[in-house]
Coordinates of C-alpha atoms and ligand atoms in Angstrom, one line a residue:
M1 CA -61.8 -82.4 -30.5
I2 CA -62.0 -85.9 -32.1
K3 CA -59.0 -87.9 -33.2
T4 CA -59.3 -90.3 -36.3
P5 CA -60.9 -93.7 -35.6
S6 CA -58.5 -96.5 -34.3
T7 CA -58.8 -100.2 -34.4
Q8 CA -57.9 -100.9 -30.8
N9 CA -61.5 -101.4 -29.4
T10 CA -62.7 -104.8 -30.5
I11 CA -65.9 -105.1 -28.3
T12 CA -69.0 -103.3 -29.9
P13 CA -71.0 -100.9 -27.8
A14 CA -73.9 -103.4 -27.7
E15 CA -71.6 -106.2 -26.6
S16 CA -70.1 -104.2 -23.8
K17 CA -73.6 -103.2 -22.5
A18 CA -74.8 -106.8 -22.6
K19 CA -71.7 -107.9 -20.7
Q20 CA -72.6 -105.0 -18.3
D21 CA -69.1 -103.6 -18.3
S22 CA -67.9 -102.3 -14.9
Y23 CA -66.5 -98.9 -14.0
W24 CA -64.2 -97.6 -11.3
I25 CA -64.0 -93.9 -10.4
K26 CA -61.2 -92.7 -8.2
T27 CA -61.6 -89.1 -7.0
F28 CA -58.8 -86.8 -5.9
G29 CA -59.2 -83.4 -4.3
C30 CA -62.1 -81.4 -3.0
Q31 CA -65.8 -81.8 -2.4
M32 CA -66.6 -80.3 -5.8
N33 CA -64.7 -83.2 -7.4
K34 CA -66.6 -85.7 -5.2
A35 CA -69.9 -84.2 -6.2
D36 CA -68.8 -84.3 -9.9
S37 CA -67.7 -88.0 -9.5
E38 CA -71.1 -88.9 -8.0
R39 CA -72.8 -87.4 -11.0
M40 CA -70.5 -89.1 -13.5
A41 CA -71.1 -92.4 -11.7
G42 CA -74.8 -91.8 -12.1
I43 CA -74.3 -91.2 -15.8
L44 CA -72.3 -94.5 -16.2
Q45 CA -75.0 -96.4 -14.3
G46 CA -77.6 -94.8 -16.6
M47 CA -75.5 -96.2 -19.5
G48 CA -75.7 -99.7 -18.1
Y49 CA -72.3 -99.9 -16.4
R50 CA -72.1 -101.5 -12.9
E51 CA -69.6 -100.5 -10.3
A52 CA -66.5 -102.7 -10.2
N53 CA -65.3 -104.4 -7.0
N54 CA -61.8 -102.9 -7.5
E55 CA -59.8 -100.8 -9.8
L56 CA -58.0 -103.7 -11.5
D57 CA -61.2 -105.5 -12.4
A58 CA -62.9 -102.5 -14.1
D59 CA -63.6 -102.2 -17.9
L60 CA -63.7 -98.5 -17.5
V61 CA -61.4 -96.5 -15.2
L62 CA -62.0 -92.8 -14.6
Y63 CA -59.6 -90.7 -12.5
N64 CA -61.3 -87.4 -11.4
T65 CA -58.2 -85.4 -10.8
C66 CA -56.9 -82.4 -8.7
T67 CA -54.1 -80.0 -9.5
I68 CA -54.3 -77.7 -6.5
R69 CA -50.7 -78.7 -5.5
D70 CA -47.9 -80.5 -7.2
N71 CA -48.2 -83.7 -5.1
A72 CA -51.9 -84.0 -6.1
E73 CA -50.8 -83.9 -9.7
Q74 CA -47.9 -86.4 -9.3
K75 CA -50.2 -88.9 -7.6
V76 CA -52.4 -89.4 -10.7
Y77 CA -49.4 -90.3 -13.0
S78 CA -48.6 -93.3 -10.8
Y79 CA -52.1 -94.6 -11.1
L80 CA -52.2 -93.9 -14.8
G81 CA -49.0 -95.8 -15.4
R82 CA -50.4 -99.0 -14.0
Q83 CA -53.6 -98.7 -16.1
A84 CA -51.8 -97.9 -19.3
K85 CA -49.8 -101.1 -18.8
R86 CA -53.1 -103.0 -18.2
K87 CA -54.5 -101.7 -21.4
H88 CA -51.8 -103.3 -23.5
S89 CA -53.3 -106.7 -22.6
L90 CA -56.9 -105.5 -22.3
P91 CA -57.6 -103.4 -25.5
H92 CA -61.3 -102.8 -24.6
L93 CA -60.3 -101.2 -21.3
K94 CA -61.4 -97.5 -21.4
L95 CA -59.1 -95.0 -19.6
I96 CA -60.5 -91.6 -18.7
V97 CA -58.9 -88.6 -17.0
A98 CA -61.4 -86.0 -15.8
G99 CA -61.2 -82.9 -13.5
C100 CA -58.7 -80.2 -13.0
L101 CA -55.5 -81.9 -14.1
A102 CA -57.2 -82.9 -17.4
Q103 CA -58.2 -79.3 -18.0
Q104 CA -54.7 -78.0 -17.1
E105 CA -52.8 -80.5 -19.2
G106 CA -55.3 -81.4 -22.0
E107 CA -53.4 -82.4 -25.2
A108 CA -50.1 -82.9 -23.3
L109 CA -51.8 -85.6 -21.3
L110 CA -52.7 -87.5 -24.4
R111 CA -49.1 -87.3 -25.6
R112 CA -47.8 -88.4 -22.2
V113 CA -50.3 -91.3 -21.9
P114 CA -51.4 -92.3 -25.5
E115 CA -53.4 -95.2 -24.0
L116 CA -56.0 -92.6 -22.8
D117 CA -59.4 -92.6 -24.5
L118 CA -60.8 -89.5 -23.0
V119 CA -59.4 -86.3 -21.3
M120 CA -62.2 -84.1 -20.1
G121 CA -62.2 -80.9 -18.0
P122 CA -64.6 -80.3 -15.0
Q123 CA -67.0 -78.3 -17.2
H124 CA -67.7 -81.4 -19.2
A125 CA -68.7 -83.8 -16.4
N126 CA -72.3 -83.7 -17.4
R127 CA -71.4 -84.6 -21.0
L128 CA -69.7 -87.9 -20.1
E129 CA -72.3 -90.0 -22.0
T130 CA -71.9 -88.0 -25.2
L131 CA -68.1 -88.1 -24.9
L132 CA -68.0 -91.9 -24.2
N133 CA -70.2 -92.6 -27.2
Q134 CA -67.5 -90.8 -29.3
V135 CA -64.9 -93.1 -27.7
E136 CA -67.2 -96.2 -28.3
N137 CA -66.9 -95.2 -32.0
G138 CA -63.1 -95.7 -31.8
N139 CA -62.1 -92.1 -31.2
Q140 CA -59.6 -90.6 -28.7
V141 CA -61.4 -87.6 -27.3
L142 CA -60.2 -84.3 -25.7
A143 CA -62.9 -82.1 -24.1
T144 CA -61.4 -79.0 -22.5
E145 CA -63.0 -76.2 -24.4
E146 CA -64.9 -73.6 -22.4
N147 CA -68.4 -75.0 -21.9
H148 CA -71.7 -73.7 -20.4
I149 CA -72.7 -76.2 -17.8
F150 CA -76.3 -77.2 -18.5
E151 CA -78.6 -78.5 -15.8
D152 CA -77.9 -82.2 -15.4
L153 CA -80.9 -84.5 -15.0
T154 CA -78.8 -87.5 -14.1
T155 CA -79.5 -89.1 -10.7
A156 CA -76.1 -88.8 -9.0
R157 CA -74.9 -92.0 -7.5
R158 CA -74.3 -90.6 -4.1
E159 CA -72.0 -92.1 -1.5
S160 CA -74.3 -91.3 1.4
K161 CA -78.1 -91.9 1.7
I162 CA -78.4 -89.2 4.4
C163 CA -76.0 -86.3 3.4
A164 CA -75.8 -84.9 -0.1
W165 CA -73.6 -82.4 -1.9
V166 CA -75.4 -79.9 -4.0
N167 CA -73.4 -77.8 -6.5
V168 CA -74.8 -74.2 -6.6
I169 CA -72.0 -72.3 -8.4
Y170 CA -69.2 -73.7 -10.7
G171 CA -65.9 -72.0 -11.4
C172 CA -64.4 -68.8 -9.8
N173 CA -63.8 -65.2 -11.0
E174 CA -61.3 -64.4 -8.4
R175 CA -57.6 -64.1 -9.2
C176 CA -55.7 -65.3 -6.2
S177 CA -52.1 -65.3 -7.3
Y178 CA -51.3 -68.9 -6.2
C179 CA -54.5 -70.6 -7.3
V180 CA -55.0 -72.7 -10.4
V181 CA -58.8 -73.1 -10.0
P182 CA -60.0 -70.2 -12.3
S183 CA -57.8 -71.5 -15.1
V184 CA -59.1 -75.1 -14.7
R185 CA -62.7 -74.6 -13.6
G186 CA -63.5 -71.5 -15.6
K187 CA -65.7 -68.5 -15.0
E188 CA -68.5 -68.6 -12.3
Q189 CA -71.7 -70.2 -13.5
S190 CA -74.5 -70.1 -10.9
R191 CA -77.3 -72.6 -11.1
S192 CA -80.8 -71.1 -11.0
P193 CA -82.4 -71.1 -7.5
E194 CA -85.3 -73.0 -9.0
A195 CA -83.0 -75.9 -10.3
I196 CA -81.3 -76.0 -6.9
Y197 CA -84.7 -76.0 -5.1
K198 CA -85.9 -78.9 -7.3
E199 CA -82.8 -80.9 -6.6
V200 CA -83.0 -80.4 -2.9
E201 CA -86.8 -81.2 -2.9
S202 CA -86.1 -84.5 -4.7
L203 CA -83.3 -85.3 -2.2
A204 CA -85.8 -84.7 0.6
S205 CA -88.3 -87.1 -1.0
L206 CA -85.5 -89.7 -1.1
G207 CA -85.0 -89.4 2.6
Y208 CA -81.9 -87.1 2.7
K209 CA -81.7 -85.1 5.9
E210 CA -78.6 -82.9 5.3
I211 CA -77.4 -81.0 2.3
T212 CA -74.1 -79.1 1.8
L213 CA -74.3 -76.4 -0.8
L214 CA -71.0 -76.3 -2.8
G215 CA -69.0 -73.6 -4.6
Q216 CA -65.3 -72.8 -4.9
N217 CA -66.3 -69.3 -3.8
I218 CA -69.9 -69.9 -2.6
D219 CA -70.5 -66.3 -1.3
A220 CA -70.3 -65.1 -4.9
Y221 CA -73.4 -67.2 -5.7
G222 CA -75.8 -65.5 -8.0
R223 CA -73.6 -62.5 -9.1
D224 CA -73.8 -63.9 -12.7
L225 CA -77.6 -64.2 -12.4
P226 CA -80.0 -61.4 -13.3
G227 CA -82.0 -59.6 -10.7
I228 CA -81.5 -56.3 -8.9
S229 CA -84.1 -55.2 -6.3
P230 CA -85.8 -51.7 -6.6
Q231 CA -83.4 -50.7 -3.7
G232 CA -80.5 -51.7 -5.9
R233 CA -79.6 -54.7 -3.9
R234 CA -78.5 -57.8 -5.8
E235 CA -81.2 -60.5 -5.6
N236 CA -80.4 -64.2 -5.9
T237 CA -77.6 -64.1 -3.4
L238 CA -76.5 -67.0 -1.2
T239 CA -78.5 -65.6 1.6
D240 CA -81.7 -65.5 -0.6
L241 CA -81.0 -69.0 -1.7
L242 CA -80.7 -70.2 1.9
H243 CA -84.1 -68.6 2.8
F244 CA -85.6 -70.2 -0.4
I245 CA -84.5 -73.8 0.3
H246 CA -84.9 -73.6 4.1
E247 CA -88.7 -74.2 3.6
I248 CA -88.2 -77.6 2.0
K249 CA -89.7 -80.3 4.4
G250 CA -87.7 -83.3 5.3
I251 CA -84.3 -81.5 5.2
E252 CA -83.1 -81.1 8.8
R253 CA -79.7 -79.5 8.2
I254 CA -78.1 -77.1 5.7
R255 CA -74.4 -76.4 5.3
F256 CA -72.4 -74.5 2.7
A257 CA -68.7 -74.3 1.6
T258 CA -66.3 -72.8 0.7
S259 CA -66.6 -69.1 1.8
H260 CA -64.5 -66.1 0.9
P261 CA -63.9 -63.4 3.6
R262 CA -64.1 -60.7 0.9
Y263 CA -67.8 -61.5 0.3
F264 CA -68.9 -62.9 3.7
T265 CA -71.6 -60.5 4.8
E266 CA -73.3 -59.7 8.1
R267 CA -76.6 -60.4 6.4
L268 CA -75.4 -64.0 5.8
I269 CA -74.2 -64.4 9.4
D270 CA -77.5 -63.1 10.7
T271 CA -79.4 -65.5 8.4
C272 CA -77.4 -68.4 9.6
F273 CA -78.2 -67.4 13.2
K274 CA -82.0 -67.0 12.5
L275 CA -82.7 -70.0 10.3
P276 CA -82.8 -73.1 12.5
K277 CA -81.7 -75.6 9.8
L278 CA -78.5 -73.7 9.1
C279 CA -75.7 -75.5 11.0
E280 CA -73.3 -73.5 13.1
H281 CA -70.3 -74.5 11.0
F282 CA -68.4 -72.1 8.8
H283 CA -65.4 -72.9 6.5
I284 CA -63.7 -69.6 5.7
P285 CA -60.1 -69.9 4.4
F286 CA -57.9 -67.0 5.6
Q287 CA -54.6 -68.2 4.0
S288 CA -52.2 -65.9 5.9
G289 CA -52.1 -63.7 9.1
D290 CA -50.1 -61.0 7.4
N291 CA -51.8 -58.2 5.3
N292 CA -48.9 -57.8 2.9
I293 CA -48.9 -61.5 2.1
L294 CA -52.7 -61.3 1.7
K295 CA -52.2 -58.5 -0.7
S296 CA -49.6 -60.4 -2.8
M297 CA -52.0 -63.4 -2.7
G298 CA -54.6 -61.1 -4.2
R299 CA -57.2 -62.1 -1.6
G300 CA -58.8 -58.7 -1.3
Y301 CA -59.3 -58.5 2.5
T302 CA -57.3 -57.7 5.6
I303 CA -56.8 -60.0 8.6
E304 CA -58.7 -57.3 10.7
R305 CA -61.7 -57.8 8.4
Y306 CA -61.4 -61.6 8.9
K307 CA -61.3 -61.2 12.7
R308 CA -64.4 -59.0 12.6
I309 CA -66.3 -61.8 10.7
V310 CA -65.2 -64.3 13.3
D311 CA -66.2 -62.0 16.2
R312 CA -69.6 -61.4 14.6
I313 CA -70.2 -65.1 14.2
R314 CA -69.2 -65.8 17.8
S315 CA -71.2 -62.9 19.2
L316 CA -74.3 -64.6 17.9
M317 CA -73.2 -68.3 17.9
P318 CA -70.5 -68.6 20.6
D319 CA -70.1 -72.4 20.0
A320 CA -70.0 -72.2 16.2
S321 CA -67.2 -74.1 14.6
I322 CA -64.9 -72.2 12.4
S323 CA -62.5 -74.0 10.0
A324 CA -60.1 -72.5 7.5
D325 CA -57.4 -73.1 4.9
V326 CA -53.9 -71.6 5.3
I327 CA -50.8 -71.5 3.1
V328 CA -47.3 -71.0 4.6
A329 CA -44.0 -70.2 2.9
F330 CA -45.7 -68.1 0.2
P331 CA -43.0 -66.4 -2.0
G332 CA -41.2 -63.8 0.1
E333 CA -42.9 -64.8 3.4
T334 CA -40.6 -63.6 6.3
T335 CA -40.3 -65.3 9.7
E336 CA -42.3 -62.4 11.2
Q337 CA -45.1 -62.8 8.6
F338 CA -45.1 -66.5 9.3
Q339 CA -45.3 -65.8 13.0
K340 CA -48.4 -63.6 12.4
T341 CA -50.1 -66.6 10.8
L342 CA -49.3 -68.8 13.8
N343 CA -50.6 -66.0 16.1
I344 CA -53.9 -65.8 14.3
I345 CA -54.4 -69.5 14.7
K346 CA -53.8 -69.3 18.4
E347 CA -55.9 -66.2 18.8
I348 CA -59.0 -67.4 16.9
G349 CA -58.7 -71.1 18.0
F350 CA -60.0 -72.9 14.9
D351 CA -61.8 -76.2 15.1
L352 CA -59.9 -77.3 12.0
V353 CA -57.4 -75.8 9.6
N354 CA -56.4 -77.4 6.3
T355 CA -52.7 -76.6 6.1
A356 CA -50.3 -76.5 3.1
A357 CA -46.9 -75.1 2.1
Y358 CA -47.0 -73.0 -1.0
S359 CA -46.7 -75.1 -4.2
P360 CA -46.1 -73.2 -7.5
R361 CA -48.8 -74.0 -10.0
P362 CA -48.8 -73.6 -13.8
N363 CA -50.5 -70.5 -15.2
T364 CA -50.5 -68.7 -11.8
P365 CA -48.7 -65.4 -11.3
A366 CA -47.0 -66.3 -8.0
S367 CA -45.2 -69.3 -9.6
T368 CA -43.0 -67.0 -11.7
W369 CA -42.0 -64.7 -8.8
P370 CA -38.3 -64.6 -7.9
N371 CA -38.6 -64.8 -4.1
Q372 CA -39.6 -68.5 -3.9
L373 CA -38.7 -70.1 -0.5
P374 CA -36.5 -73.2 -0.3
E375 CA -38.1 -76.7 0.4
E376 CA -36.5 -77.0 3.8
I377 CA -38.2 -73.7 5.0
K378 CA -41.5 -75.0 3.6
I379 CA -41.3 -78.3 5.5
E380 CA -40.1 -76.6 8.7
R381 CA -42.9 -74.0 8.7
L382 CA -45.5 -76.6 7.8
L383 CA -44.4 -78.9 10.7
E384 CA -44.6 -76.0 13.2
L385 CA -48.0 -74.9 11.8
N386 CA -49.5 -78.4 12.1
S387 CA -48.5 -78.9 15.7
I388 CA -50.1 -75.5 16.6
V389 CA -53.2 -76.4 14.6
E390 CA -53.6 -79.7 16.4
A391 CA -53.0 -78.1 19.9
T392 CA -55.6 -75.4 19.3
A393 CA -58.1 -77.8 17.8
K394 CA -57.8 -80.1 20.9
K395 CA -58.2 -77.0 23.2
R396 CA -61.2 -75.8 21.2
N397 CA -62.7 -79.3 21.3
A398 CA -62.7 -79.3 25.1
R399 CA -65.9 -77.2 25.1
Y400 CA -67.9 -80.3 24.1
L401 CA -67.1 -82.2 27.4
N402 CA -70.3 -83.2 29.2
K403 CA -72.4 -81.1 26.7
I404 CA -75.4 -82.6 25.0
E405 CA -75.0 -82.5 21.2
E406 CA -77.6 -83.3 18.5
I407 CA -76.0 -85.9 16.2
L408 CA -77.3 -86.9 12.8
V409 CA -76.5 -90.6 12.5
E410 CA -74.8 -91.3 9.1
N411 CA -73.5 -94.8 9.4
S412 CA -72.3 -97.6 11.6
N413 CA -68.7 -97.2 12.9
P414 CA -66.5 -99.2 10.5
K415 CA -64.1 -99.8 13.3
N416 CA -66.7 -100.9 15.9
E417 CA -70.0 -102.4 14.8
K418 CA -71.5 -101.8 18.3
Q419 CA -71.3 -98.1 17.5
V420 CA -72.8 -95.7 15.1
M421 CA -71.2 -92.4 13.8
G422 CA -72.5 -89.0 12.8
R423 CA -71.7 -85.4 13.2
T424 CA -72.7 -82.5 15.5
R425 CA -74.3 -79.4 13.9
T426 CA -70.7 -78.0 14.2
N427 CA -69.5 -80.8 11.9
R428 CA -67.6 -82.7 14.6
L429 CA -67.5 -86.5 14.0
T430 CA -69.0 -88.3 17.0
F431 CA -69.2 -92.0 17.9
F432 CA -71.7 -93.6 20.3
S433 CA -73.6 -96.9 21.1
A434 CA -75.8 -98.1 18.3
I435 CA -78.4 -99.2 20.8
S436 CA -80.5 -96.7 22.7
P437 CA -80.9 -96.8 26.5
K438 CA -84.3 -98.5 25.8
G439 CA -82.7 -101.1 23.5
L440 CA -83.7 -99.5 20.1
Q441 CA -81.3 -99.8 17.2
Y442 CA -80.3 -96.4 15.8
K443 CA -80.3 -96.0 12.0
P444 CA -78.9 -93.6 9.5
G445 CA -81.0 -90.4 9.4
D446 CA -81.9 -90.4 13.1
L447 CA -81.2 -87.2 15.1
I448 CA -80.0 -88.3 18.6
N449 CA -79.0 -86.3 21.6
V450 CA -75.7 -87.5 22.9
Q451 CA -73.9 -86.5 26.1
I452 CA -70.2 -86.1 25.2
N453 CA -67.7 -87.8 27.5
T454 CA -64.6 -88.3 25.4
I455 CA -62.6 -85.7 23.5
R456 CA -60.0 -86.3 20.7
P457 CA -58.3 -83.7 18.5
F458 CA -60.7 -84.2 15.6
S459 CA -63.6 -86.4 17.0
L460 CA -65.8 -87.1 20.0
S461 CA -67.6 -90.0 21.8
G462 CA -70.6 -90.0 24.2
N463 CA -73.7 -91.6 25.6
P464 CA -77.0 -91.4 23.7
L465 CA -79.9 -89.9 25.8
E466 CA -83.4 -91.2 25.3
Ligands
LIG1 S1 -61.3 -67.8 -4.4 FE1 -59.1 -67.7 -4.9 S2 -58.3 -69.6 -3.9 FE2 -60.5 -69.8 -4.0 S3 -60.9 -71.0 -5.9 FE3 -61.0 -68.8 -6.4 S4 -59.0 -68.2 -7.1 FE4 -58.8 -70.1 -6.0

């Protein structure tokens, strides 16, 4: 939707390009948002913008937002307030809100912050140039209508030169009763295997060594794509995609996130075990240890099924790392049900758990339910949960001591220039000397065997072996 032209922008499109305006993107939330921001940065650079040194120097400020919980939403408004003030003295400044909060609030955001030039939902990330050209013509633009996400040929401006995010499916068709994602990211849209193959191939040619395939519910990949085998099996599944891109030379490691226990198949586990580039790292949110809570969450599996998945993974890959997401103090959650969640965490021994107390979100069924729990219960349960998560992660981490782990060097250690940092195949951050025993300097992209000698709850250190 386009609002009538205004007189506030005094610098012409040509002038701003000549002056090489600068941009600043601040990203909130998940990996999908980070991948979208990298693509939007690529679009801005393609338009002639350069990255600003800091937010308050930029001629264009884009907040790529999250609304998964209330605190994520509130954070954005404090940033916006500062920039809206700035705009009063800098009329040519362009202010953009993208991502899930933009989709959720839409027009209301323009009313709340009239200084905004563009409010665009996640499905419009690829259309940033088109939308910005409408702004350049003096319009205030709202882009939140349902949109088919076309393949985007922009070269994303990626943070890393070694590890890359690759979107494979956008949106989600599930209806978890607490989740805002389906209403802000829309229906599932899988990219074609050929488009994904082409992107990964070009990444390999640029020297990337590791890719992470992304989707809100990645195991649902391909269910909106045509193709049923003569045996009636769905083709173009995530497992098929993994086999397809596994052959690309130059890529050493493949990861994928985020999984859903309802669609996590034995065939996928077996494939991860058989294909050497597939890393032994699984992110499978379980959300609650109680089946009745899982039912009211609309998750579509039982905790017994979840445990069978973990058992199957560990029967083939005993040292695989398993991480998860969990929500406590969901409406109606009793002390006994909460205890079941704590028991599962102790029983499974996760490498990492992203924890949260239930936060009612707009347009979600659970937000209207009467049995909401008080804030103090939420805080109390979250604190207890976090201490158990840290204790089990530390215990689980002990298995690395004295072991030799293959580390993909990603960068120098920002806190110690004599060290480099990278991750194990199980996604554990590891620090070690930047110089090999024979005096060679390690560089990003190197795969180095490191003997682990120090354990911390969420990272490791060790000695590189020649
Ligand atoms: S699977 Fe559920 S929790 Fe995950 S994005 Fe979809 S609706 Fe949200």
